[in-house]
Every structure is written in C-alpha cells, then in structure tokens.
Amino acid sequence: MARESSWKEKFKYQDQRHLSKLEHLRQSNKEDLKKTKRTLKKNLAEVLPILQSNLVLHAQVAMSPLNLSQMHFKC
C-alpha cells in the first residue's frame, strides 16, 4: 500500500510539473508568435512599396519602350 501511494504521489507530482512546463511553453510560443507577426507586418510594410514600383516598371517596359517621364517616383 505504501509503495502504491508513493508511486501515485510521484506520478501526480510529475504530471503537475509537466503541465506547468507545457503551460510555460504555450505562453512562450504565444509571445513569440505575436513578436513574429509584428516583425512580419513591419517588413511587409517596408517591402510592398518597392515591390509595387518594380511591378509598375516591369509592366511599363513590357508594354512599351521604357519612358521614365511616365514614372511617378515617390521618394
């Protein structure tokens, strides 16, 4: 009986420790995900205008000879 009780207590203690570690990992992952989302939004905001200007330039070159007088440079 004492062995069984001791085993159950050890198991219960390990289970609680594992649940605690799991919760800590969940919180950490949640924070990392938020940080990654912020970084991604920032990077996209920086890159999208450049991508847009490249697409416009390529479209103009593909449709007709390059005429820079029709380009709208926003710097």
Short mmCIF file of N, CA and C in Angstrom, two decimals:
data_model
loop_
_atom_site.label_atom_id
_atom_site.label_comp_id
_atom_site.label_asym_id
_atom_site.label_seq_id
_atom_site.Cartn_x
_atom_site.Cartn_y
_atom_site.Cartn_z
N MET A 1 0.82 -1.19 0.00
CA MET A 1 0.00 0.00 0.00
C MET A 1 0.86 1.26 0.00
N ALA A 2 1.89 1.26 0.83
CA ALA A 2 2.76 2.44 0.92
C ALA A 2 3.46 2.70 -0.41
N ARG A 3 3.89 1.61 -1.06
CA ARG A 3 4.56 1.76 -2.36
C ARG A 3 3.60 2.34 -3.40
N GLU A 4 2.39 1.83 -3.41
CA GLU A 4 1.40 2.29 -4.37
C GLU A 4 1.07 3.76 -4.14
N SER A 5 0.92 4.14 -2.88
CA SER A 5 0.64 5.53 -2.53
C SER A 5 1.80 6.43 -2.93
N SER A 6 3.01 5.96 -2.66
CA SER A 6 4.20 6.73 -3.02
C SER A 6 4.30 6.88 -4.54
N TRP A 7 4.01 5.81 -5.25
CA TRP A 7 4.06 5.84 -6.71
C TRP A 7 3.03 6.83 -7.26
N LYS A 8 1.83 6.82 -6.69
CA LYS A 8 0.78 7.73 -7.14
C LYS A 8 1.17 9.19 -6.89
N GLU A 9 1.78 9.44 -5.75
CA GLU A 9 2.20 10.81 -5.43
C GLU A 9 3.30 11.28 -6.38
N LYS A 10 4.25 10.39 -6.67
CA LYS A 10 5.32 10.74 -7.60
C LYS A 10 4.74 11.02 -8.99
N PHE A 11 3.82 10.17 -9.41
CA PHE A 11 3.19 10.34 -10.71
C PHE A 11 2.42 11.66 -10.76
N LYS A 12 1.69 11.95 -9.71
CA LYS A 12 0.91 13.18 -9.64
C LYS A 12 1.83 14.41 -9.68
N TYR A 13 2.94 14.33 -8.96
CA TYR A 13 3.91 15.42 -8.93
C TYR A 13 4.52 15.64 -10.32
N GLN A 14 4.91 14.54 -10.98
CA GLN A 14 5.47 14.65 -12.33
C GLN A 14 4.45 15.21 -13.31
N ASP A 15 3.22 14.77 -13.16
CA ASP A 15 2.15 15.25 -14.03
C ASP A 15 1.97 16.76 -13.87
N GLN A 16 1.97 17.22 -12.64
CA GLN A 16 1.83 18.66 -12.38
C GLN A 16 3.02 19.43 -12.96
N ARG A 17 4.22 18.89 -12.81
CA ARG A 17 5.41 19.55 -13.37
C ARG A 17 5.32 19.63 -14.88
N HIS A 18 4.89 18.54 -15.50
CA HIS A 18 4.78 18.53 -16.96
C HIS A 18 3.71 19.52 -17.43
N LEU A 19 2.61 19.59 -16.73
CA LEU A 19 1.57 20.55 -17.10
C LEU A 19 2.07 21.98 -16.93
N SER A 20 2.83 22.21 -15.89
CA SER A 20 3.40 23.53 -15.66
C SER A 20 4.37 23.91 -16.78
N LYS A 21 5.23 22.98 -17.16
CA LYS A 21 6.17 23.24 -18.25
C LYS A 21 5.43 23.46 -19.57
N LEU A 22 4.40 22.67 -19.80
CA LEU A 22 3.61 22.81 -21.02
C LEU A 22 2.96 24.19 -21.08
N GLU A 23 2.41 24.64 -19.98
CA GLU A 23 1.78 25.96 -19.94
C GLU A 23 2.81 27.06 -20.19
N HIS A 24 3.99 26.89 -19.62
CA HIS A 24 5.07 27.86 -19.85
C HIS A 24 5.45 27.90 -21.33
N LEU A 25 5.54 26.74 -21.96
CA LEU A 25 5.86 26.68 -23.39
C LEU A 25 4.76 27.33 -24.24
N ARG A 26 3.52 27.11 -23.86
CA ARG A 26 2.41 27.72 -24.59
C ARG A 26 2.50 29.24 -24.54
N GLN A 27 2.74 29.76 -23.34
CA GLN A 27 2.86 31.21 -23.18
C GLN A 27 4.04 31.75 -23.99
N SER A 28 5.14 31.06 -23.92
CA SER A 28 6.34 31.48 -24.65
C SER A 28 6.08 31.47 -26.15
N ASN A 29 5.44 30.43 -26.64
CA ASN A 29 5.13 30.34 -28.07
C ASN A 29 4.15 31.42 -28.49
N LYS A 30 3.19 31.72 -27.62
CA LYS A 30 2.21 32.76 -27.93
C LYS A 30 2.91 34.12 -28.06
N GLU A 31 3.84 34.41 -27.14
CA GLU A 31 4.59 35.66 -27.20
C GLU A 31 5.47 35.71 -28.44
N ASP A 32 6.12 34.60 -28.76
CA ASP A 32 6.98 34.54 -29.95
C ASP A 32 6.16 34.75 -31.22
N LEU A 33 4.97 34.18 -31.26
CA LEU A 33 4.10 34.34 -32.43
C LEU A 33 3.69 35.80 -32.60
N LYS A 34 3.34 36.46 -31.50
CA LYS A 34 2.98 37.88 -31.58
C LYS A 34 4.15 38.71 -32.07
N LYS A 35 5.34 38.41 -31.56
CA LYS A 35 6.54 39.13 -31.97
C LYS A 35 6.82 38.90 -33.46
N THR A 36 6.67 37.66 -33.91
CA THR A 36 6.89 37.34 -35.31
C THR A 36 5.89 38.05 -36.20
N LYS A 37 4.63 38.12 -35.78
CA LYS A 37 3.60 38.82 -36.56
C LYS A 37 3.94 40.30 -36.69
N ARG A 38 4.37 40.92 -35.58
CA ARG A 38 4.74 42.34 -35.64
C ARG A 38 5.90 42.56 -36.60
N THR A 39 6.91 41.71 -36.51
CA THR A 39 8.08 41.83 -37.38
C THR A 39 7.68 41.63 -38.84
N LEU A 40 6.84 40.65 -39.10
CA LEU A 40 6.39 40.38 -40.47
C LEU A 40 5.62 41.56 -41.04
N LYS A 41 4.72 42.14 -40.25
CA LYS A 41 3.95 43.30 -40.71
C LYS A 41 4.89 44.46 -41.03
N LYS A 42 5.86 44.69 -40.16
CA LYS A 42 6.82 45.77 -40.38
C LYS A 42 7.61 45.54 -41.66
N ASN A 43 8.10 44.33 -41.84
CA ASN A 43 8.89 44.01 -43.04
C ASN A 43 8.05 44.14 -44.31
N LEU A 44 6.81 43.68 -44.25
CA LEU A 44 5.94 43.80 -45.42
C LEU A 44 5.65 45.25 -45.75
N ALA A 45 5.44 46.06 -44.72
CA ALA A 45 5.18 47.48 -44.95
C ALA A 45 6.38 48.15 -45.62
N GLU A 46 7.57 47.69 -45.32
CA GLU A 46 8.77 48.26 -45.94
C GLU A 46 8.97 47.75 -47.37
N VAL A 47 8.60 46.53 -47.64
CA VAL A 47 8.89 45.90 -48.93
C VAL A 47 7.80 46.15 -49.97
N LEU A 48 6.56 46.25 -49.56
CA LEU A 48 5.47 46.37 -50.53
C LEU A 48 5.59 47.58 -51.47
N PRO A 49 5.95 48.76 -50.99
CA PRO A 49 6.11 49.88 -51.94
C PRO A 49 7.19 49.60 -52.99
N ILE A 50 8.27 48.97 -52.59
CA ILE A 50 9.34 48.63 -53.54
C ILE A 50 8.82 47.62 -54.56
N LEU A 51 8.11 46.63 -54.08
CA LEU A 51 7.54 45.62 -54.99
C LEU A 51 6.56 46.26 -55.96
N GLN A 52 5.74 47.15 -55.46
CA GLN A 52 4.77 47.82 -56.32
C GLN A 52 5.48 48.62 -57.41
N SER A 53 6.50 49.36 -57.04
CA SER A 53 7.21 50.15 -58.06
C SER A 53 7.90 49.25 -59.07
N ASN A 54 8.43 48.12 -58.62
CA ASN A 54 9.04 47.17 -59.55
C ASN A 54 8.02 46.60 -60.52
N LEU A 55 6.84 46.27 -60.02
CA LEU A 55 5.79 45.73 -60.89
C LEU A 55 5.35 46.76 -61.92
N VAL A 56 5.21 48.01 -61.49
CA VAL A 56 4.81 49.07 -62.42
C VAL A 56 5.89 49.25 -63.48
N LEU A 57 7.13 49.27 -63.06
CA LEU A 57 8.24 49.42 -64.01
C LEU A 57 8.26 48.28 -65.01
N HIS A 58 8.13 47.06 -64.54
CA HIS A 58 8.14 45.90 -65.44
C HIS A 58 6.94 45.92 -66.38
N ALA A 59 5.79 46.34 -65.89
CA ALA A 59 4.61 46.41 -66.75
C ALA A 59 4.80 47.45 -67.84
N GLN A 60 5.38 48.58 -67.49
CA GLN A 60 5.60 49.62 -68.49
C GLN A 60 6.62 49.19 -69.53
N VAL A 61 7.67 48.53 -69.08
CA VAL A 61 8.70 48.07 -70.01
C VAL A 61 8.14 46.99 -70.93
N ALA A 62 7.30 46.13 -70.39
CA ALA A 62 6.73 45.05 -71.20
C ALA A 62 5.75 45.58 -72.24
N MET A 63 5.04 46.65 -71.91
CA MET A 63 4.02 47.18 -72.82
C MET A 63 4.61 48.10 -73.89
N SER A 64 5.65 48.83 -73.54
CA SER A 64 6.23 49.78 -74.49
C SER A 64 7.68 50.05 -74.10
N PRO A 65 8.40 50.72 -74.94
CA PRO A 65 9.78 51.07 -74.56
C PRO A 65 9.79 51.88 -73.27
N LEU A 66 10.85 51.79 -72.53
CA LEU A 66 10.96 52.46 -71.24
C LEU A 66 10.92 53.97 -71.43
N ASN A 67 9.93 54.59 -70.81
CA ASN A 67 9.80 56.05 -70.86
C ASN A 67 9.70 56.53 -69.42
N LEU A 68 10.79 57.03 -68.89
CA LEU A 68 10.83 57.44 -67.49
C LEU A 68 9.98 58.67 -67.21
N SER A 69 9.57 59.39 -68.22
CA SER A 69 8.74 60.58 -67.99
C SER A 69 7.36 60.19 -67.47
N GLN A 70 6.96 58.94 -67.68
CA GLN A 70 5.65 58.49 -67.20
C GLN A 70 5.71 57.87 -65.81
N MET A 71 6.90 57.71 -65.27
CA MET A 71 7.05 57.10 -63.94
C MET A 71 6.77 58.13 -62.86
N HIS A 72 6.14 57.69 -61.80
CA HIS A 72 5.88 58.53 -60.64
C HIS A 72 6.77 58.04 -59.51
N PHE A 73 7.84 58.75 -59.26
CA PHE A 73 8.77 58.34 -58.22
C PHE A 73 8.37 59.00 -56.91
N LYS A 74 8.15 58.20 -55.90
CA LYS A 74 7.81 58.70 -54.57
C LYS A 74 8.95 58.36 -53.64
N CYS A 75 9.82 59.28 -53.42
CA CYS A 75 10.97 59.04 -52.54
C CYS A 75 10.94 59.97 -51.36
#
